[in-house]
Amino acid sequence: MKQPFFLALVALWSFGIGAVAQPQSDSTSNGVQPGRIITPDSKLVWVHCMMCFPNDTTEYARYHPQGYPAAYPLMMGPGVQSALADVKAAKAAGVDGFDVDVFVDTAGYYWSAADEVPGFLIAPCLDLSTVPANEKEAAALKAVLSNCKEASKHVSAAKVGDAFVFFTYDHRSLAPEAWGRIRDAAAAQGYKTYFVGDINFGDLNARGVVPATEIDPYLPVLDAVYLFGVGGRIWNDVIAYCHSAGKVFGGGMMPGYFRLGGGNIDARGTALYRKSWNEHLAAGISWVCVSTWNDFAENSD
């Protein structure tokens, strides 16, 4: 069950100033009716949503021997009905869309579920963390192409103009040139892409600030940037960095964790989340990215 504060605050933001995206009447070339028209200025609440880790974590453990600290073992691919319940709960809370962490799979059943909930958006979030370094580019390209092909069948697929929206988790696991090749290869097959790259605490240097010299090379292949997690002391620095680079800033916040061993971000009741919302509202952020909807796995509810 979501916290009442979560429901009230997100719903007020979305209803009061967020309902700017309107249905489009014209169909796309493949006959699929587009859903909401979104732009970088649309007021949208995105929530990072996991497809869940497999009950048998053998494959994950190959690359992460420390394990994944989930409260419950969840099965990969819970199915359309489970996804539909997630989407309906999020819609009721005023959330506009999920950026679904697909690893290198597709968000197929989340699109199918969201097609039944008018106006709800689904965008894949590419996560190469379980892929060996020498296979990451090929896996990312395959994932981009398969997600574009599948997204073209769904009214819930998030698009900015005619470009499919992709979030990334740790975009720096690939070189800028690799993302450029992926974008070009997708375009060669008729798919335009809109990449929203993440900045997280792993991107910070020893002084706890954004290492612009390391992130700058990625800017040509990123359309927007967001914070995965809580901005904290780097909030203003990241905003200034994005604005100076002429990039859309998608914000970033997290409700926090409520259990020992659940990460290093203490929820402090609702104080952390409340403070983050106040910061976003004060800064006039359009796209708000919330990590995370993994309630049963990470107790972030």
PDB file of C-alpha atoms in Angstrom:
ATOM      1  CA  MET A   1       0.000   0.000   0.000  1.00  0.00           C
ATOM      2  CA  LYS A   2       1.370   3.386  -0.933  1.00  0.00           C
ATOM      3  CA  GLN A   3       1.875   6.002   1.737  1.00  0.00           C
ATOM      4  CA  PRO A   4      -1.053   8.522   1.825  1.00  0.00           C
ATOM      5  CA  PHE A   5       1.488  11.327   1.418  1.00  0.00           C
ATOM      6  CA  PHE A   6       2.791   9.754  -1.783  1.00  0.00           C
ATOM      7  CA  LEU A   7      -0.731   9.524  -3.179  1.00  0.00           C
ATOM      8  CA  ALA A   8      -1.736  13.050  -2.234  1.00  0.00           C
ATOM      9  CA  LEU A   9       1.404  14.915  -3.285  1.00  0.00           C
ATOM     10  CA  VAL A  10       1.965  13.200  -6.618  1.00  0.00           C
ATOM     11  CA  ALA A  11      -1.733  13.368  -7.504  1.00  0.00           C
ATOM     12  CA  LEU A  12      -1.916  17.085  -6.703  1.00  0.00           C
ATOM     13  CA  TRP A  13       1.197  17.839  -8.791  1.00  0.00           C
ATOM     14  CA  SER A  14       0.009  15.774 -11.735  1.00  0.00           C
ATOM     15  CA  PHE A  15      -3.607  16.998 -11.645  1.00  0.00           C
ATOM     16  CA  GLY A  16      -2.814  20.622 -10.920  1.00  0.00           C
ATOM     17  CA  ILE A  17      -0.032  21.375 -13.388  1.00  0.00           C
ATOM     18  CA  GLY A  18       0.798  18.073 -15.017  1.00  0.00           C
ATOM     19  CA  ALA A  19      -2.119  17.301 -17.293  1.00  0.00           C
ATOM     20  CA  VAL A  20      -0.784  19.103 -20.335  1.00  0.00           C
ATOM     21  CA  ALA A  21      -0.308  16.182 -22.708  1.00  0.00           C
ATOM     22  CA  GLN A  22      -3.369  15.641 -24.892  1.00  0.00           C
ATOM     23  CA  PRO A  23      -4.596  12.693 -26.964  1.00  0.00           C
ATOM     24  CA  GLN A  24      -3.706  12.733 -30.629  1.00  0.00           C
ATOM     25  CA  SER A  25      -6.325  11.837 -33.190  1.00  0.00           C
ATOM     26  CA  ASP A  26      -4.173  10.866 -36.161  1.00  0.00           C
ATOM     27  CA  SER A  27      -2.916   7.310 -36.356  1.00  0.00           C
ATOM     28  CA  THR A  28       0.694   6.387 -36.923  1.00  0.00           C
ATOM     29  CA  SER A  29       1.900   4.755 -40.125  1.00  0.00           C
ATOM     30  CA  ASN A  30       1.457   1.302 -38.603  1.00  0.00           C
ATOM     31  CA  GLY A  31      -2.141   1.996 -37.619  1.00  0.00           C
ATOM     32  CA  VAL A  32      -1.531   2.295 -33.871  1.00  0.00           C
ATOM     33  CA  GLN A  33      -3.310   5.295 -32.362  1.00  0.00           C
ATOM     34  CA  PRO A  34      -0.794   7.411 -30.411  1.00  0.00           C
ATOM     35  CA  GLY A  35      -1.600   8.089 -26.781  1.00  0.00           C
ATOM     36  CA  ARG A  36      -0.302  11.188 -25.038  1.00  0.00           C
ATOM     37  CA  ILE A  37       1.795  13.669 -26.934  1.00  0.00           C
ATOM     38  CA  ILE A  38       4.778  14.496 -24.738  1.00  0.00           C
ATOM     39  CA  THR A  39       7.544  17.043 -25.007  1.00  0.00           C
ATOM     40  CA  PRO A  40      10.514  17.938 -22.786  1.00  0.00           C
ATOM     41  CA  ASP A  41       8.265  20.630 -21.266  1.00  0.00           C
ATOM     42  CA  SER A  42       5.354  18.309 -20.425  1.00  0.00           C
ATOM     43  CA  LYS A  43       4.759  17.974 -16.697  1.00  0.00           C
ATOM     44  CA  LEU A  44       5.317  14.248 -16.126  1.00  0.00           C
ATOM     45  CA  VAL A  45       5.967  12.016 -13.147  1.00  0.00           C
ATOM     46  CA  TRP A  46       8.054   9.002 -14.145  1.00  0.00           C
ATOM     47  CA  VAL A  47       8.651   6.132 -11.747  1.00  0.00           C
ATOM     48  CA  HIS A  48      11.448   3.612 -12.219  1.00  0.00           C
ATOM     49  CA  CYS A  49       9.840   0.172 -12.232  1.00  0.00           C
ATOM     50  CA  MET A  50      11.709  -3.112 -12.058  1.00  0.00           C
ATOM     51  CA  MET A  51      10.702  -6.126 -14.080  1.00  0.00           C
ATOM     52  CA  CYS A  52      11.879  -7.933 -10.930  1.00  0.00           C
ATOM     53  CA  PHE A  53      14.829 -10.190 -10.389  1.00  0.00           C
ATOM     54  CA  PRO A  54      14.365 -13.893 -11.108  1.00  0.00           C
ATOM     55  CA  ASN A  55      13.476 -16.229  -8.282  1.00  0.00           C
ATOM     56  CA  ASP A  56      16.495 -18.255  -9.302  1.00  0.00           C
ATOM     57  CA  THR A  57      19.255 -15.646  -9.033  1.00  0.00           C
ATOM     58  CA  THR A  58      22.013 -17.849 -10.481  1.00  0.00           C
ATOM     59  CA  GLU A  59      22.455 -15.699 -13.596  1.00  0.00           C
ATOM     60  CA  TYR A  60      22.485 -12.449 -11.617  1.00  0.00           C
ATOM     61  CA  ALA A  61      24.972 -13.917  -9.132  1.00  0.00           C
ATOM     62  CA  ARG A  62      27.452 -14.576 -11.945  1.00  0.00           C
ATOM     63  CA  TYR A  63      28.137 -10.858 -12.133  1.00  0.00           C
ATOM     64  CA  HIS A  64      27.057  -9.763  -8.643  1.00  0.00           C
ATOM     65  CA  PRO A  65      28.346 -12.331  -6.144  1.00  0.00           C
ATOM     66  CA  GLN A  66      27.335 -10.066  -3.259  1.00  0.00           C
ATOM     67  CA  GLY A  67      23.712 -10.781  -4.161  1.00  0.00           C
ATOM     68  CA  TYR A  68      20.736  -8.491  -4.477  1.00  0.00           C
ATOM     69  CA  PRO A  69      19.293  -7.353  -1.121  1.00  0.00           C
ATOM     70  CA  ALA A  70      15.619  -7.902  -1.898  1.00  0.00           C
ATOM     71  CA  ALA A  71      13.154  -8.556   0.874  1.00  0.00           C
ATOM     72  CA  TYR A  72      11.429 -11.223  -1.226  1.00  0.00           C
ATOM     73  CA  PRO A  73      12.605 -13.324  -4.183  1.00  0.00           C
ATOM     74  CA  LEU A  74      10.574 -12.167  -7.165  1.00  0.00           C
ATOM     75  CA  MET A  75      10.037 -13.996 -10.400  1.00  0.00           C
ATOM     76  CA  MET A  76      11.115 -12.425 -13.668  1.00  0.00           C
ATOM     77  CA  GLY A  77       8.167 -11.503 -15.833  1.00  0.00           C
ATOM     78  CA  PRO A  78       5.135 -11.442 -13.487  1.00  0.00           C
ATOM     79  CA  GLY A  79       2.792 -11.194 -16.460  1.00  0.00           C
ATOM     80  CA  VAL A  80       0.242  -8.744 -17.819  1.00  0.00           C
ATOM     81  CA  GLN A  81      -2.213  -8.969 -14.909  1.00  0.00           C
ATOM     82  CA  SER A  82       0.442  -8.160 -12.330  1.00  0.00           C
ATOM     83  CA  ALA A  83       1.749  -5.342 -14.520  1.00  0.00           C
ATOM     84  CA  LEU A  84      -1.789  -4.031 -14.963  1.00  0.00           C
ATOM     85  CA  ALA A  85      -2.229  -3.869 -11.188  1.00  0.00           C
ATOM     86  CA  ASP A  86       1.027  -1.877 -10.950  1.00  0.00           C
ATOM     87  CA  VAL A  87      -0.054   0.515 -13.689  1.00  0.00           C
ATOM     88  CA  LYS A  88      -3.519   1.096 -12.194  1.00  0.00           C
ATOM     89  CA  ALA A  89      -2.043   1.760  -8.748  1.00  0.00           C
ATOM     90  CA  ALA A  90       0.470   4.195 -10.220  1.00  0.00           C
ATOM     91  CA  LYS A  91      -2.189   5.973 -12.284  1.00  0.00           C
ATOM     92  CA  ALA A  92      -4.349   6.383  -9.198  1.00  0.00           C
ATOM     93  CA  ALA A  93      -1.380   7.969  -7.421  1.00  0.00           C
ATOM     94  CA  GLY A  94      -0.963  10.561 -10.171  1.00  0.00           C
ATOM     95  CA  VAL A  95       2.012   8.880 -11.841  1.00  0.00           C
ATOM     96  CA  ASP A  96       2.190   9.431 -15.604  1.00  0.00           C
ATOM     97  CA  GLY A  97       4.499   6.630 -16.664  1.00  0.00           C
ATOM     98  CA  PHE A  98       6.963   3.880 -15.819  1.00  0.00           C
ATOM     99  CA  ASP A  99      10.521   3.735 -17.039  1.00  0.00           C
ATOM    100  CA  VAL A 100      10.697  -0.035 -16.869  1.00  0.00           C
ATOM    101  CA  ASP A 101      14.102  -1.527 -16.116  1.00  0.00           C
ATOM    102  CA  VAL A 102      14.138  -4.181 -18.810  1.00  0.00           C
ATOM    103  CA  PHE A 103      17.836  -5.037 -18.488  1.00  0.00           C
ATOM    104  CA  VAL A 104      18.213  -6.033 -22.159  1.00  0.00           C
ATOM    105  CA  ASP A 105      14.728  -7.507 -22.576  1.00  0.00           C
ATOM    106  CA  THR A 106      11.603  -5.620 -23.724  1.00  0.00           C
ATOM    107  CA  ALA A 107       8.821  -3.975 -21.730  1.00  0.00           C
ATOM    108  CA  GLY A 108       6.243  -5.945 -23.711  1.00  0.00           C
ATOM    109  CA  TYR A 109       3.736  -6.910 -21.044  1.00  0.00           C
ATOM    110  CA  TYR A 110       3.967  -3.500 -19.367  1.00  0.00           C
ATOM    111  CA  TRP A 111       3.023  -1.903 -22.692  1.00  0.00           C
ATOM    112  CA  SER A 112       0.137  -4.349 -23.061  1.00  0.00           C
ATOM    113  CA  ALA A 113      -1.077  -3.531 -19.560  1.00  0.00           C
ATOM    114  CA  ALA A 114      -0.698   0.233 -19.971  1.00  0.00           C
ATOM    115  CA  ASP A 115      -2.593   0.141 -23.270  1.00  0.00           C
ATOM    116  CA  GLU A 116      -5.656  -0.528 -21.095  1.00  0.00           C
ATOM    117  CA  VAL A 117      -5.086   2.586 -18.942  1.00  0.00           C
ATOM    118  CA  PRO A 118      -5.641   5.725 -21.051  1.00  0.00           C
ATOM    119  CA  GLY A 119      -2.772   8.189 -21.002  1.00  0.00           C
ATOM    120  CA  PHE A 120      -0.288   6.038 -19.094  1.00  0.00           C
ATOM    121  CA  LEU A 121       3.211   5.906 -20.607  1.00  0.00           C
ATOM    122  CA  ILE A 122       5.824   3.155 -20.752  1.00  0.00           C
ATOM    123  CA  ALA A 123       9.481   3.687 -21.664  1.00  0.00           C
ATOM    124  CA  PRO A 124      12.197   1.013 -21.423  1.00  0.00           C
ATOM    125  CA  CYS A 125      15.155   1.628 -19.123  1.00  0.00           C
ATOM    126  CA  LEU A 126      18.259  -0.107 -20.449  1.00  0.00           C
ATOM    127  CA  ASP A 127      20.328  -1.711 -17.720  1.00  0.00           C
ATOM    128  CA  LEU A 128      23.514  -3.447 -18.865  1.00  0.00           C
ATOM    129  CA  SER A 129      24.684  -4.386 -15.377  1.00  0.00           C
ATOM    130  CA  THR A 130      24.321  -8.130 -15.918  1.00  0.00           C
ATOM    131  CA  VAL A 131      26.059  -8.163 -19.332  1.00  0.00           C
ATOM    132  CA  PRO A 132      29.817  -8.829 -19.678  1.00  0.00           C
ATOM    133  CA  ALA A 133      31.770  -5.776 -20.825  1.00  0.00           C
ATOM    134  CA  ASN A 134      32.639  -7.179 -24.247  1.00  0.00           C
ATOM    135  CA  GLU A 135      28.964  -7.949 -24.972  1.00  0.00           C
ATOM    136  CA  LYS A 136      27.334  -4.724 -23.751  1.00  0.00           C
ATOM    137  CA  GLU A 137      27.151  -2.839 -27.044  1.00  0.00           C
ATOM    138  CA  ALA A 138      25.673  -5.741 -28.971  1.00  0.00           C
ATOM    139  CA  ALA A 139      23.171  -6.415 -26.191  1.00  0.00           C
ATOM    140  CA  ALA A 140      22.183  -2.746 -25.999  1.00  0.00           C
ATOM    141  CA  LEU A 141      21.689  -2.514 -29.762  1.00  0.00           C
ATOM    142  CA  LYS A 142      19.554  -5.651 -29.806  1.00  0.00           C
ATOM    143  CA  ALA A 143      17.494  -4.289 -26.894  1.00  0.00           C
ATOM    144  CA  VAL A 144      16.965  -0.888 -28.549  1.00  0.00           C
ATOM    145  CA  LEU A 145      15.828  -2.441 -31.823  1.00  0.00           C
ATOM    146  CA  SER A 146      13.541  -5.015 -30.199  1.00  0.00           C
ATOM    147  CA  ASN A 147      11.989  -2.393 -27.909  1.00  0.00           C
ATOM    148  CA  CYS A 148      11.403   0.003 -30.802  1.00  0.00           C
ATOM    149  CA  LYS A 149       9.773  -2.751 -32.841  1.00  0.00           C
ATOM    150  CA  GLU A 150       7.545  -3.777 -29.928  1.00  0.00           C
ATOM    151  CA  ALA A 151       6.783  -0.197 -28.871  1.00  0.00           C
ATOM    152  CA  SER A 152       5.464   0.609 -32.341  1.00  0.00           C
ATOM    153  CA  LYS A 153       2.545  -1.736 -31.596  1.00  0.00           C
ATOM    154  CA  HIS A 154       1.397   0.028 -28.420  1.00  0.00           C
ATOM    155  CA  VAL A 155      -0.507   3.215 -27.714  1.00  0.00           C
ATOM    156  CA  SER A 156       1.243   3.467 -24.328  1.00  0.00           C
ATOM    157  CA  ALA A 157       4.742   3.677 -25.818  1.00  0.00           C
ATOM    158  CA  ALA A 158       6.353   6.951 -24.750  1.00  0.00           C
ATOM    159  CA  LYS A 159       7.505   9.137 -27.642  1.00  0.00           C
ATOM    160  CA  VAL A 160       8.857  12.663 -27.863  1.00  0.00           C
ATOM    161  CA  GLY A 161       7.698  13.672 -31.291  1.00  0.00           C
ATOM    162  CA  ASP A 162       8.355  10.568 -33.373  1.00  0.00           C
ATOM    163  CA  ALA A 163      11.281   9.350 -31.222  1.00  0.00           C
ATOM    164  CA  PHE A 164      10.900   6.460 -28.806  1.00  0.00           C
ATOM    165  CA  VAL A 165      11.944   7.346 -25.246  1.00  0.00           C
ATOM    166  CA  PHE A 166      14.673   5.236 -23.623  1.00  0.00           C
ATOM    167  CA  PHE A 167      15.967   5.751 -20.107  1.00  0.00           C
ATOM    168  CA  THR A 168      19.342   4.327 -19.122  1.00  0.00           C
ATOM    169  CA  TYR A 169      20.753   2.988 -15.903  1.00  0.00           C
ATOM    170  CA  ASP A 170      24.522   3.593 -15.929  1.00  0.00           C
ATOM    171  CA  HIS A 171      24.886   4.869 -19.469  1.00  0.00           C
ATOM    172  CA  ARG A 172      28.621   5.156 -18.810  1.00  0.00           C
ATOM    173  CA  SER A 173      28.960   1.394 -19.023  1.00  0.00           C
ATOM    174  CA  LEU A 174      29.276   2.057 -22.770  1.00  0.00           C
ATOM    175  CA  ALA A 175      31.518   4.571 -24.498  1.00  0.00           C
ATOM    176  CA  PRO A 176      29.844   7.625 -26.082  1.00  0.00           C
ATOM    177  CA  GLU A 177      30.804   6.314 -29.504  1.00  0.00           C
ATOM    178  CA  ALA A 178      28.942   3.072 -28.816  1.00  0.00           C
ATOM    179  CA  TRP A 179      25.720   4.936 -27.992  1.00  0.00           C
ATOM    180  CA  GLY A 180      26.200   6.918 -31.181  1.00  0.00           C
ATOM    181  CA  ARG A 181      26.510   3.738 -33.218  1.00  0.00           C
ATOM    182  CA  ILE A 182      23.396   2.320 -31.542  1.00  0.00           C
ATOM    183  CA  ARG A 183      21.389   5.455 -32.311  1.00  0.00           C
ATOM    184  CA  ASP A 184      22.579   5.434 -35.942  1.00  0.00           C
ATOM    185  CA  ALA A 185      21.794   1.747 -36.369  1.00  0.00           C
ATOM    186  CA  ALA A 186      18.279   2.270 -35.017  1.00  0.00           C
ATOM    187  CA  ALA A 187      17.772   5.239 -37.334  1.00  0.00           C
ATOM    188  CA  ALA A 188      18.921   3.138 -40.276  1.00  0.00           C
ATOM    189  CA  GLN A 189      16.019   0.796 -39.525  1.00  0.00           C
ATOM    190  CA  GLY A 190      13.558   3.672 -39.302  1.00  0.00           C
ATOM    191  CA  TYR A 191      13.502   4.179 -35.525  1.00  0.00           C
ATOM    192  CA  LYS A 192      14.242   7.517 -33.914  1.00  0.00           C
ATOM    193  CA  THR A 193      15.335   7.434 -30.281  1.00  0.00           C
ATOM    194  CA  TYR A 194      15.241   9.868 -27.354  1.00  0.00           C
ATOM    195  CA  PHE A 195      17.856   8.883 -24.744  1.00  0.00           C
ATOM    196  CA  VAL A 196      17.477  10.005 -21.132  1.00  0.00           C
ATOM    197  CA  GLY A 197      20.794   9.262 -19.414  1.00  0.00           C
ATOM    198  CA  ASP A 198      21.266   8.856 -15.681  1.00  0.00           C
ATOM    199  CA  ILE A 199      23.643  10.505 -13.266  1.00  0.00           C
ATOM    200  CA  ASN A 200      24.055   8.687  -9.968  1.00  0.00           C
ATOM    201  CA  PHE A 201      26.404   8.743  -7.022  1.00  0.00           C
ATOM    202  CA  GLY A 202      28.756   6.446  -8.884  1.00  0.00           C
ATOM    203  CA  ASP A 203      29.353   9.325 -11.288  1.00  0.00           C
ATOM    204  CA  LEU A 204      30.696  11.623  -8.589  1.00  0.00           C
ATOM    205  CA  ASN A 205      34.358  12.295  -8.026  1.00  0.00           C
ATOM    206  CA  ALA A 206      36.181  12.250  -4.701  1.00  0.00           C
ATOM    207  CA  ARG A 207      34.939  15.763  -3.878  1.00  0.00           C
ATOM    208  CA  GLY A 208      31.334  14.682  -4.312  1.00  0.00           C
ATOM    209  CA  VAL A 209      30.620  16.784  -7.385  1.00  0.00           C
ATOM    210  CA  VAL A 210      29.668  15.947 -10.936  1.00  0.00           C
ATOM    211  CA  PRO A 211      32.816  15.151 -12.971  1.00  0.00           C
ATOM    212  CA  ALA A 212      31.917  17.199 -16.024  1.00  0.00           C
ATOM    213  CA  THR A 213      35.022  16.120 -17.907  1.00  0.00           C
ATOM    214  CA  GLU A 214      33.785  12.518 -17.792  1.00  0.00           C
ATOM    215  CA  ILE A 215      30.134  13.188 -18.569  1.00  0.00           C
ATOM    216  CA  ASP A 216      30.636  15.886 -21.218  1.00  0.00           C
ATOM    217  CA  PRO A 217      31.526  13.391 -23.988  1.00  0.00           C
ATOM    218  CA  TYR A 218      28.107  11.738 -23.567  1.00  0.00           C
ATOM    219  CA  LEU A 219      26.066  14.882 -24.038  1.00  0.00           C
ATOM    220  CA  PRO A 220      25.928  14.651 -27.862  1.00  0.00           C
ATOM    221  CA  VAL A 221      24.213  11.240 -27.618  1.00  0.00           C
ATOM    222  CA  LEU A 222      21.876  12.122 -24.726  1.00  0.00           C
ATOM    223  CA  ASP A 223      18.696  14.136 -25.168  1.00  0.00           C
ATOM    224  CA  ALA A 224      18.055  14.569 -21.460  1.00  0.00           C
ATOM    225  CA  VAL A 225      19.646  13.755 -18.109  1.00  0.00           C
ATOM    226  CA  TYR A 226      18.116  12.627 -14.823  1.00  0.00           C
ATOM    227  CA  LEU A 227      19.324  11.729 -11.351  1.00  0.00           C
ATOM    228  CA  PHE A 228      18.878   8.128 -10.302  1.00  0.00           C
ATOM    229  CA  GLY A 229      18.254   8.469  -6.585  1.00  0.00           C
ATOM    230  CA  VAL A 230      18.387  11.483  -4.310  1.00  0.00           C
ATOM    231  CA  GLY A 231      20.161  14.664  -5.384  1.00  0.00           C
ATOM    232  CA  GLY A 232      21.144  15.776  -1.899  1.00  0.00           C
ATOM    233  CA  ARG A 233      24.220  17.990  -1.859  1.00  0.00           C
ATOM    234  CA  ILE A 234      24.693  17.738  -5.639  1.00  0.00           C
ATOM    235  CA  TRP A 235      21.160  18.832  -6.565  1.00  0.00           C
ATOM    236  CA  ASN A 236      21.998  22.426  -7.488  1.00  0.00           C
ATOM    237  CA  ASP A 237      25.270  21.400  -9.147  1.00  0.00           C
ATOM    238  CA  VAL A 238      23.520  18.937 -11.448  1.00  0.00           C
ATOM    239  CA  ILE A 239      20.829  21.452 -12.409  1.00  0.00           C
ATOM    240  CA  ALA A 240      23.469  24.063 -13.216  1.00  0.00           C
ATOM    241  CA  TYR A 241      25.508  21.522 -15.176  1.00  0.00           C
ATOM    242  CA  CYS A 242      22.542  20.447 -17.322  1.00  0.00           C
ATOM    243  CA  HIS A 243      21.431  23.997 -17.982  1.00  0.00           C
ATOM    244  CA  SER A 244      24.929  25.098 -18.965  1.00  0.00           C
ATOM    245  CA  ALA A 245      25.133  22.151 -21.368  1.00  0.00           C
ATOM    246  CA  GLY A 246      21.749  22.982 -22.870  1.00  0.00           C
ATOM    247  CA  LYS A 247      20.271  19.625 -21.863  1.00  0.00           C
ATOM    248  CA  VAL A 248      16.843  18.838 -20.469  1.00  0.00           C
ATOM    249  CA  PHE A 249      17.046  17.940 -16.776  1.00  0.00           C
ATOM    250  CA  GLY A 250      14.576  15.278 -15.659  1.00  0.00           C
ATOM    251  CA  GLY A 251      15.062  15.674 -11.920  1.00  0.00           C
ATOM    252  CA  GLY A 252      15.434  12.689  -9.650  1.00  0.00           C
ATOM    253  CA  MET A 253      14.270  11.598  -6.234  1.00  0.00           C
ATOM    254  CA  MET A 254      13.731   8.505  -4.119  1.00  0.00           C
ATOM    255  CA  PRO A 255      11.297   7.775  -1.297  1.00  0.00           C
ATOM    256  CA  GLY A 256      14.141   6.077   0.597  1.00  0.00           C
ATOM    257  CA  TYR A 257      14.428   2.705   2.275  1.00  0.00           C
ATOM    258  CA  PHE A 258      12.679   1.468   5.397  1.00  0.00           C
ATOM    259  CA  ARG A 259      14.802  -1.513   6.373  1.00  0.00           C
ATOM    260  CA  LEU A 260      18.285  -2.330   7.497  1.00  0.00           C
ATOM    261  CA  GLY A 261      20.476  -3.373   4.571  1.00  0.00           C
ATOM    262  CA  GLY A 262      18.107  -1.832   2.033  1.00  0.00           C
ATOM    263  CA  GLY A 263      20.541   0.741   0.738  1.00  0.00           C
ATOM    264  CA  ASN A 264      22.206   3.853   2.090  1.00  0.00           C
ATOM    265  CA  ILE A 265      19.268   6.257   1.793  1.00  0.00           C
ATOM    266  CA  ASP A 266      17.213   6.576   4.977  1.00  0.00           C
ATOM    267  CA  ALA A 267      13.601   7.564   4.320  1.00  0.00           C
ATOM    268  CA  ARG A 268      13.344   9.477   7.649  1.00  0.00           C
ATOM    269  CA  GLY A 269       9.614   8.845   7.599  1.00  0.00           C
ATOM    270  CA  THR A 270       8.350  10.983   4.709  1.00  0.00           C
ATOM    271  CA  ALA A 271      10.908  13.764   5.275  1.00  0.00           C
ATOM    272  CA  LEU A 272      13.294  12.732   2.485  1.00  0.00           C
ATOM    273  CA  TYR A 273      10.552  12.445  -0.125  1.00  0.00           C
ATOM    274  CA  ARG A 274       8.838  15.653   1.029  1.00  0.00           C
ATOM    275  CA  LYS A 275      12.113  17.601   0.816  1.00  0.00           C
ATOM    276  CA  SER A 276      12.798  16.247  -2.678  1.00  0.00           C
ATOM    277  CA  TRP A 277       9.350  17.282  -3.940  1.00  0.00           C
ATOM    278  CA  ASN A 278       9.814  20.776  -2.530  1.00  0.00           C
ATOM    279  CA  GLU A 279      13.177  21.032  -4.331  1.00  0.00           C
ATOM    280  CA  HIS A 280      11.635  19.929  -7.638  1.00  0.00           C
ATOM    281  CA  LEU A 281       8.723  22.330  -7.349  1.00  0.00           C
ATOM    282  CA  ALA A 282      11.019  25.214  -6.454  1.00  0.00           C
ATOM    283  CA  ALA A 283      13.271  24.456  -9.436  1.00  0.00           C
ATOM    284  CA  GLY A 284      10.382  24.186 -11.893  1.00  0.00           C
ATOM    285  CA  ILE A 285      11.392  20.706 -13.070  1.00  0.00           C
ATOM    286  CA  SER A 286       9.127  19.354 -15.829  1.00  0.00           C
ATOM    287  CA  TRP A 287       9.971  15.653 -15.901  1.00  0.00           C
ATOM    288  CA  VAL A 288      10.172  14.217 -12.383  1.00  0.00           C
ATOM    289  CA  CYS A 289      11.875  10.813 -12.146  1.00  0.00           C
ATOM    290  CA  VAL A 290      11.163   8.849  -8.988  1.00  0.00           C
ATOM    291  CA  SER A 291      13.201   5.825  -7.953  1.00  0.00           C
ATOM    292  CA  THR A 292      11.634   3.412  -7.256  1.00  0.00           C
ATOM    293  CA  TRP A 293       8.407   1.380  -7.522  1.00  0.00           C
ATOM    294  CA  ASN A 294      10.125  -1.801  -6.323  1.00  0.00           C
ATOM    295  CA  ASP A 295       8.054  -1.908  -3.171  1.00  0.00           C
ATOM    296  CA  PHE A 296       7.951  -5.632  -2.499  1.00  0.00           C
ATOM    297  CA  ALA A 297      11.584  -6.100  -3.483  1.00  0.00           C
ATOM    298  CA  GLU A 298      13.124  -3.078  -1.775  1.00  0.00           C
ATOM    299  CA  ASN A 299      10.501  -1.881   0.738  1.00  0.00           C
ATOM    300  CA  SER A 300      10.519   1.636  -0.673  1.00  0.00           C
ATOM    301  CA  ASP A 301       6.773   1.950  -0.115  1.00  0.00           C
TER     302      ASP A 301
END
